[in-house]
PDB file of C-alpha atoms in Angstrom:
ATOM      1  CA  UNK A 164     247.003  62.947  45.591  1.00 58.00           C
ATOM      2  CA  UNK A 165     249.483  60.686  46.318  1.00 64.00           C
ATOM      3  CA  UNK A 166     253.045  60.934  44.654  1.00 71.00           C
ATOM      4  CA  UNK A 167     253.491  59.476  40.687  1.00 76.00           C
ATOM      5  CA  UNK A 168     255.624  56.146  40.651  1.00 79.00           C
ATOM      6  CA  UNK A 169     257.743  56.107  37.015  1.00 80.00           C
ATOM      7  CA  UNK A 170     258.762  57.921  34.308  1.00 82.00           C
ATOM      8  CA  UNK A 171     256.188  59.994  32.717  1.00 84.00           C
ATOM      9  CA  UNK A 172     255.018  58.460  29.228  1.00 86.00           C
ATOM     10  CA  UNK A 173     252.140  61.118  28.881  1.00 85.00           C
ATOM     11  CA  UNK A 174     250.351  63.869  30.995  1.00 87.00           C
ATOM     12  CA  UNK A 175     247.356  65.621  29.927  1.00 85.00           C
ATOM     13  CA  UNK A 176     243.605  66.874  29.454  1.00 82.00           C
ATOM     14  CA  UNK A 177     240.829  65.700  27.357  1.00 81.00           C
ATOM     15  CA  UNK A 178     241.860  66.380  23.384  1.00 79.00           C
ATOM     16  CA  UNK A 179     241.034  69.702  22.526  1.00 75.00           C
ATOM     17  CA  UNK A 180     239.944  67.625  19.189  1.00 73.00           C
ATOM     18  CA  UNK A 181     236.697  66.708  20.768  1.00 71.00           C
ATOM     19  CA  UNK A 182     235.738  70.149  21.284  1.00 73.00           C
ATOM     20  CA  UNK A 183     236.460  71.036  18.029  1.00 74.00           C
ATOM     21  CA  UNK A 184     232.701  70.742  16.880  1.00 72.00           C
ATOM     22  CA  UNK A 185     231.374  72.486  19.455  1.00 71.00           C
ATOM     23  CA  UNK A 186     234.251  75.632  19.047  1.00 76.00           C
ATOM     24  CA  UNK A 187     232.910  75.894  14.972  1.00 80.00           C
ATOM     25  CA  UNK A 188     229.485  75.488  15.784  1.00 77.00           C
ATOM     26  CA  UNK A 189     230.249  78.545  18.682  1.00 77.00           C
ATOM     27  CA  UNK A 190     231.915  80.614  15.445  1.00 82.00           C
ATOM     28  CA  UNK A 191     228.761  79.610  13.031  1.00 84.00           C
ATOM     29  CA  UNK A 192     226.755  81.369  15.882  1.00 77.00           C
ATOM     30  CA  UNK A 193     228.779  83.859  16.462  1.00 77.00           C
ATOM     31  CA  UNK A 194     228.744  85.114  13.037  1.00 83.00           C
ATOM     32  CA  UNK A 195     225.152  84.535  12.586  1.00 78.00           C
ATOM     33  CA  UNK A 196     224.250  87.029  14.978  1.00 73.00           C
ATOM     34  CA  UNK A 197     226.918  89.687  13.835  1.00 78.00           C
ATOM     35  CA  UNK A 198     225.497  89.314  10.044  1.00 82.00           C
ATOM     36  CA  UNK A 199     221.726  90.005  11.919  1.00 74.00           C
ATOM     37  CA  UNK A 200     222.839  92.621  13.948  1.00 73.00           C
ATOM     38  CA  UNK A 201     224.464  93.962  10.505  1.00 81.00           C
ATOM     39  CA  UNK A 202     221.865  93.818   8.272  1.00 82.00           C
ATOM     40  CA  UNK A 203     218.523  93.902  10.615  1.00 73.00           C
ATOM     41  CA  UNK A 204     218.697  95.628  13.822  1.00 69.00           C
ATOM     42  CA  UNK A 205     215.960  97.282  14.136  1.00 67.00           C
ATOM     43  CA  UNK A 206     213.853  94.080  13.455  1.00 64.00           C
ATOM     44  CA  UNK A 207     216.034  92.025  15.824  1.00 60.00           C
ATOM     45  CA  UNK A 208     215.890  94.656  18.569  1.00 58.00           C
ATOM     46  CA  UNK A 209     211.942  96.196  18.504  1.00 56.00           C
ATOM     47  CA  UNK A 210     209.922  94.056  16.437  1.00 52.00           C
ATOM     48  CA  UNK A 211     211.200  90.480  18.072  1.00 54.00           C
ATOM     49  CA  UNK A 212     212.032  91.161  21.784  1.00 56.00           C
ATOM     50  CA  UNK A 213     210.187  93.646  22.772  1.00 57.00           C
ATOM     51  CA  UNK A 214     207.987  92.596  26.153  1.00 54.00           C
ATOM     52  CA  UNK A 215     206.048  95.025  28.137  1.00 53.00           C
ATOM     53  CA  UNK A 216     207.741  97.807  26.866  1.00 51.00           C
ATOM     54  CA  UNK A 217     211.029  96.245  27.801  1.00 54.00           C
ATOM     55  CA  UNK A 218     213.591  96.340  24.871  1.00 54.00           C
ATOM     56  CA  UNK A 219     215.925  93.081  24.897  1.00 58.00           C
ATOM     57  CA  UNK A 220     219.391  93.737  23.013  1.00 64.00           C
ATOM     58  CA  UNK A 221     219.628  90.453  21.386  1.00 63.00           C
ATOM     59  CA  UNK A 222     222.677  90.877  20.045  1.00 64.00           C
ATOM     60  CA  UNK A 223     224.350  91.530  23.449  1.00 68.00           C
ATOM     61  CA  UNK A 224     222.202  88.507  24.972  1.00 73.00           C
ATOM     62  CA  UNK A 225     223.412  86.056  22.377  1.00 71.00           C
ATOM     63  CA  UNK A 226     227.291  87.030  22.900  1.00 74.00           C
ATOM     64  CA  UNK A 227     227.166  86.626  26.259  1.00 81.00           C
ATOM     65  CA  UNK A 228     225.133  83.179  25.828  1.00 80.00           C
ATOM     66  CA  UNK A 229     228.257  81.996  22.943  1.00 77.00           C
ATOM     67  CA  UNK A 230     230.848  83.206  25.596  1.00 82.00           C
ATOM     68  CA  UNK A 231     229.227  81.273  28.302  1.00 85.00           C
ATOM     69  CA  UNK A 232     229.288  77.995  25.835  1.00 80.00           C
ATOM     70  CA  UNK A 233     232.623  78.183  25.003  1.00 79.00           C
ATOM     71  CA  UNK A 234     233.688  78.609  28.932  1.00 84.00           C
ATOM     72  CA  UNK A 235     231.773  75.790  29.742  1.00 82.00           C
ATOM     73  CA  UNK A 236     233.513  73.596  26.770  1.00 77.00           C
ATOM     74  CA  UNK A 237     236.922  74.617  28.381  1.00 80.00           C
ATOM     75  CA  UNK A 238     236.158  73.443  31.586  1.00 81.00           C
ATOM     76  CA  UNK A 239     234.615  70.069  30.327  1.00 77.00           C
ATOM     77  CA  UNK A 240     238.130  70.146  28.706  1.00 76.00           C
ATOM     78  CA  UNK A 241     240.072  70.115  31.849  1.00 79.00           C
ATOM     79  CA  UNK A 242     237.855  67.934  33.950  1.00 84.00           C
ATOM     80  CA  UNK A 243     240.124  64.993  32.560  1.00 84.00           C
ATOM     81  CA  UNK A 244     243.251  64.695  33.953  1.00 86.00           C
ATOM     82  CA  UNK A 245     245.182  61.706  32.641  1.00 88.00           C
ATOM     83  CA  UNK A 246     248.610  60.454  33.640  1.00 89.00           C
ATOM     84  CA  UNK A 247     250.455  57.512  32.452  1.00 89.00           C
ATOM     85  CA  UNK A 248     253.867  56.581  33.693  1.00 88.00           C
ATOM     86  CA  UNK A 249     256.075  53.048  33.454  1.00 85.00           C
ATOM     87  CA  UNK A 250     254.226  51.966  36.702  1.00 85.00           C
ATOM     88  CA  UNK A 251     251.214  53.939  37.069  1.00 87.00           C
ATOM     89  CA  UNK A 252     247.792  54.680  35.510  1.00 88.00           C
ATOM     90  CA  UNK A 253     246.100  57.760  36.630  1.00 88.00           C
ATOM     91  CA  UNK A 254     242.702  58.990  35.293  1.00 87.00           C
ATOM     92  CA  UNK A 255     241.019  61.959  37.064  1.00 86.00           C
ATOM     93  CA  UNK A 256     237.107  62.895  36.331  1.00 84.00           C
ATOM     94  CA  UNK A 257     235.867  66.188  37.646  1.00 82.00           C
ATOM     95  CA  UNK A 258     236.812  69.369  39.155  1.00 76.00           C
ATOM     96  CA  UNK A 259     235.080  69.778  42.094  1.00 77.00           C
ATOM     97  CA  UNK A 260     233.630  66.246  43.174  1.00 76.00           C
ATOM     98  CA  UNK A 261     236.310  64.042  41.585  1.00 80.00           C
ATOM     99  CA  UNK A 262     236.057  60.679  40.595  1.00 85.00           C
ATOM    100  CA  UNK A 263     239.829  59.583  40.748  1.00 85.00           C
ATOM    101  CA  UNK A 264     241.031  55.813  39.379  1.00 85.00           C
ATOM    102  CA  UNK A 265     244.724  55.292  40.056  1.00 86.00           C
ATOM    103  CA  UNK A 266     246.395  51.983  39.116  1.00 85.00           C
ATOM    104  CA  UNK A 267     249.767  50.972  40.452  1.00 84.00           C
ATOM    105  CA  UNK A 268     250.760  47.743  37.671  1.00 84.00           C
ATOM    106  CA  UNK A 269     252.960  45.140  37.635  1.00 82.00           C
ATOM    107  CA  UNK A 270     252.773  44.734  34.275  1.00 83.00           C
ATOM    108  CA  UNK A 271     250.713  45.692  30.989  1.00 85.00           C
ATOM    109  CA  UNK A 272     249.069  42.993  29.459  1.00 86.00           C
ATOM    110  CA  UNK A 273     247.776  45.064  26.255  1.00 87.00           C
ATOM    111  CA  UNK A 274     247.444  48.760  25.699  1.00 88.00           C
ATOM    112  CA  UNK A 275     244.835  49.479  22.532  1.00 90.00           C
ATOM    113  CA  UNK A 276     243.076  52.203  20.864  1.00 91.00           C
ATOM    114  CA  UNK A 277     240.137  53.286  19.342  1.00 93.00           C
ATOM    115  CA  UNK A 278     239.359  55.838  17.056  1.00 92.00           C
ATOM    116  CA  UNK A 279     236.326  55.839  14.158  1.00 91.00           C
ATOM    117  CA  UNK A 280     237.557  58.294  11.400  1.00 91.00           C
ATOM    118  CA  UNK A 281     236.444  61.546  12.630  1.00 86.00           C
ATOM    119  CA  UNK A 282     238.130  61.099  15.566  1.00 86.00           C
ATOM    120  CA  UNK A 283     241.098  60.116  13.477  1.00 88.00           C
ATOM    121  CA  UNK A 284     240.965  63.097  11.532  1.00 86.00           C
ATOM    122  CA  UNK A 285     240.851  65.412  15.071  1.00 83.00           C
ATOM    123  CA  UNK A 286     243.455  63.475  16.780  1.00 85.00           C
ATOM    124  CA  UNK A 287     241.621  62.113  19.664  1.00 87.00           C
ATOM    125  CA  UNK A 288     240.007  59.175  20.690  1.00 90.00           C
ATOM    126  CA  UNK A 289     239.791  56.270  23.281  1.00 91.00           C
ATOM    127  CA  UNK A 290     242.912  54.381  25.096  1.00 91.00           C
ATOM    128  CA  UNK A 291     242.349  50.964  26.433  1.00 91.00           C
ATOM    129  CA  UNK A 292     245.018  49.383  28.980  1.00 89.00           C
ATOM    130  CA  UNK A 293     244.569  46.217  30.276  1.00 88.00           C
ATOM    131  CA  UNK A 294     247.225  45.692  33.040  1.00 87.00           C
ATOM    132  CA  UNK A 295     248.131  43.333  36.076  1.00 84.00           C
ATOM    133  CA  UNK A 296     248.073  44.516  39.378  1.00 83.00           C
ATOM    134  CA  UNK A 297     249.644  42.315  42.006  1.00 79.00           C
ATOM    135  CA  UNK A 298     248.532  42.964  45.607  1.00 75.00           C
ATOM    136  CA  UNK A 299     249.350  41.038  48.775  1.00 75.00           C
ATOM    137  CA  UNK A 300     249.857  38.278  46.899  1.00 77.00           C
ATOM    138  CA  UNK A 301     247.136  37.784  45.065  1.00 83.00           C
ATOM    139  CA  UNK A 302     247.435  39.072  40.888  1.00 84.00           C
ATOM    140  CA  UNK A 303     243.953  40.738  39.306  1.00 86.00           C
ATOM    141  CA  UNK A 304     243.767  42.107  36.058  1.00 88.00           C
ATOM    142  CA  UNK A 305     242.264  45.463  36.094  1.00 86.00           C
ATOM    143  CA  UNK A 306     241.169  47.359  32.951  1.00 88.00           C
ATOM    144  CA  UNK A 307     241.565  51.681  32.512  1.00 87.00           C
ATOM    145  CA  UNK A 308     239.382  52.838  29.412  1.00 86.00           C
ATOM    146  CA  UNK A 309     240.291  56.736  28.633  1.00 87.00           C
ATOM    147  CA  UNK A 310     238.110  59.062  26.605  1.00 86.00           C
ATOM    148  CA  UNK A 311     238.937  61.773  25.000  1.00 85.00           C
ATOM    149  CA  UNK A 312     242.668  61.125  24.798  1.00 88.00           C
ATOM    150  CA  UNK A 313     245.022  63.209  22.283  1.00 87.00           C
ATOM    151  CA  UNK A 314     246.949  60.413  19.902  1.00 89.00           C
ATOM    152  CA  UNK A 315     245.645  57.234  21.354  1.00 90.00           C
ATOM    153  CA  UNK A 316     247.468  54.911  19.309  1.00 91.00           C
ATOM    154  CA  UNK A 317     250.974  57.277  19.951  1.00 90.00           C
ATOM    155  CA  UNK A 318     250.401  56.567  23.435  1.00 89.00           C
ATOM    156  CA  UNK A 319     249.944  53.068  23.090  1.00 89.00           C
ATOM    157  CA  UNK A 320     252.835  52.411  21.140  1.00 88.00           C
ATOM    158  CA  UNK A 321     255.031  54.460  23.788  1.00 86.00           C
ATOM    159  CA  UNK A 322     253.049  52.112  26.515  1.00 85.00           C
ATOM    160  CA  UNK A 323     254.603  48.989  24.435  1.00 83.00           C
ATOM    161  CA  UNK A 324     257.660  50.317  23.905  1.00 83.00           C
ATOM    162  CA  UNK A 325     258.263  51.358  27.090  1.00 81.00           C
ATOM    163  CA  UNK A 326     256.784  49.457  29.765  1.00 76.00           C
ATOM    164  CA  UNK A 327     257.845  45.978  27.911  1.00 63.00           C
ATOM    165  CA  UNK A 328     253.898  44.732  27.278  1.00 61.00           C
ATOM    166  CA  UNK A 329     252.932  40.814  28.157  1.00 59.00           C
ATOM    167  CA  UNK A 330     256.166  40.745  30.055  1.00 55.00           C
ATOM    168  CA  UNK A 331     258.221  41.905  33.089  1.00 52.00           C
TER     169      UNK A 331
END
């Protein structure tokens, strides 16, 4: 990766927000199968799994299955790497095989969010930066659409703020 040009207006991963419904629906789980395990083992352990004399702890299975979720959620969570400076756009996808977009602007021609109400409510949503990219010579505008983002709309008013939008 090559160096960051600016001053750092945010750095991040994807909003823990928008794993939010998958974490409760882990902890509905979760509790589901403690409250079985509680109040019908013996029918959860020998009357359900039980295959060719081969006794399945269920209980044990479906912790290990709810742990396994909730690793994979946290690794979905820091597949995104996002960084957003005066003069730079950075927006990382992946962990192994990496799908990197970096954008070196000139200037910001509009930085916009999006958010319906549950994502309101969790904090998270999408940022949309249009910006103008200037290179040997010849000006393009280039769009960078970010999911997942913590406080879109604090972000975008820092962008404005700070990077002087529609003008250099």
């Amino acid at each position: 990766m090559e160096p960051i040009k600016g001053s750092p207006i945010f750095v991040g991963h994807r909003a823990y927000g928008s794993m939010l419904g998958n974490i409760f629906l882990f902890f509905i789980v979760l509790f589901g199968i403690i409250y079985l395990e509680k109040e019908y083992p013996s029918y959860l352990t020998y009357v359900l799994f039980v295959f060719h004399g081969i006794v399945i702890d269920v209980f044990r299975a479906l912790i290990f299955l709810d742990f396994l979720i909730l690793l994979i959620l946290y690794i979905r969570h820091r597949e995104y790497t996002y960084i957003i400076t005066s003069q730079q756009v950075y927006v990382r996808h992946g962990i192994i095989a990496a799908n990197v977009r970096n954008f070196t602007y000139d200037q910001v021609q509009e930085a916009s969010s999006f958010q319906t109400i549950g994502q309101r409510i969790l904090l998270w949503g999408q940022l949309n930066v249009t910006m103008l990219i200037t290179l040997t010579g010849q000006s393009k505008v280039e769009e960078a659409h970010m999911d997942f983002i913590h406080r879109p709309k604090k972000i975008a008013n820092l962008m404005i703020q700070r990077v002087n939008v529609g003008s250099k």
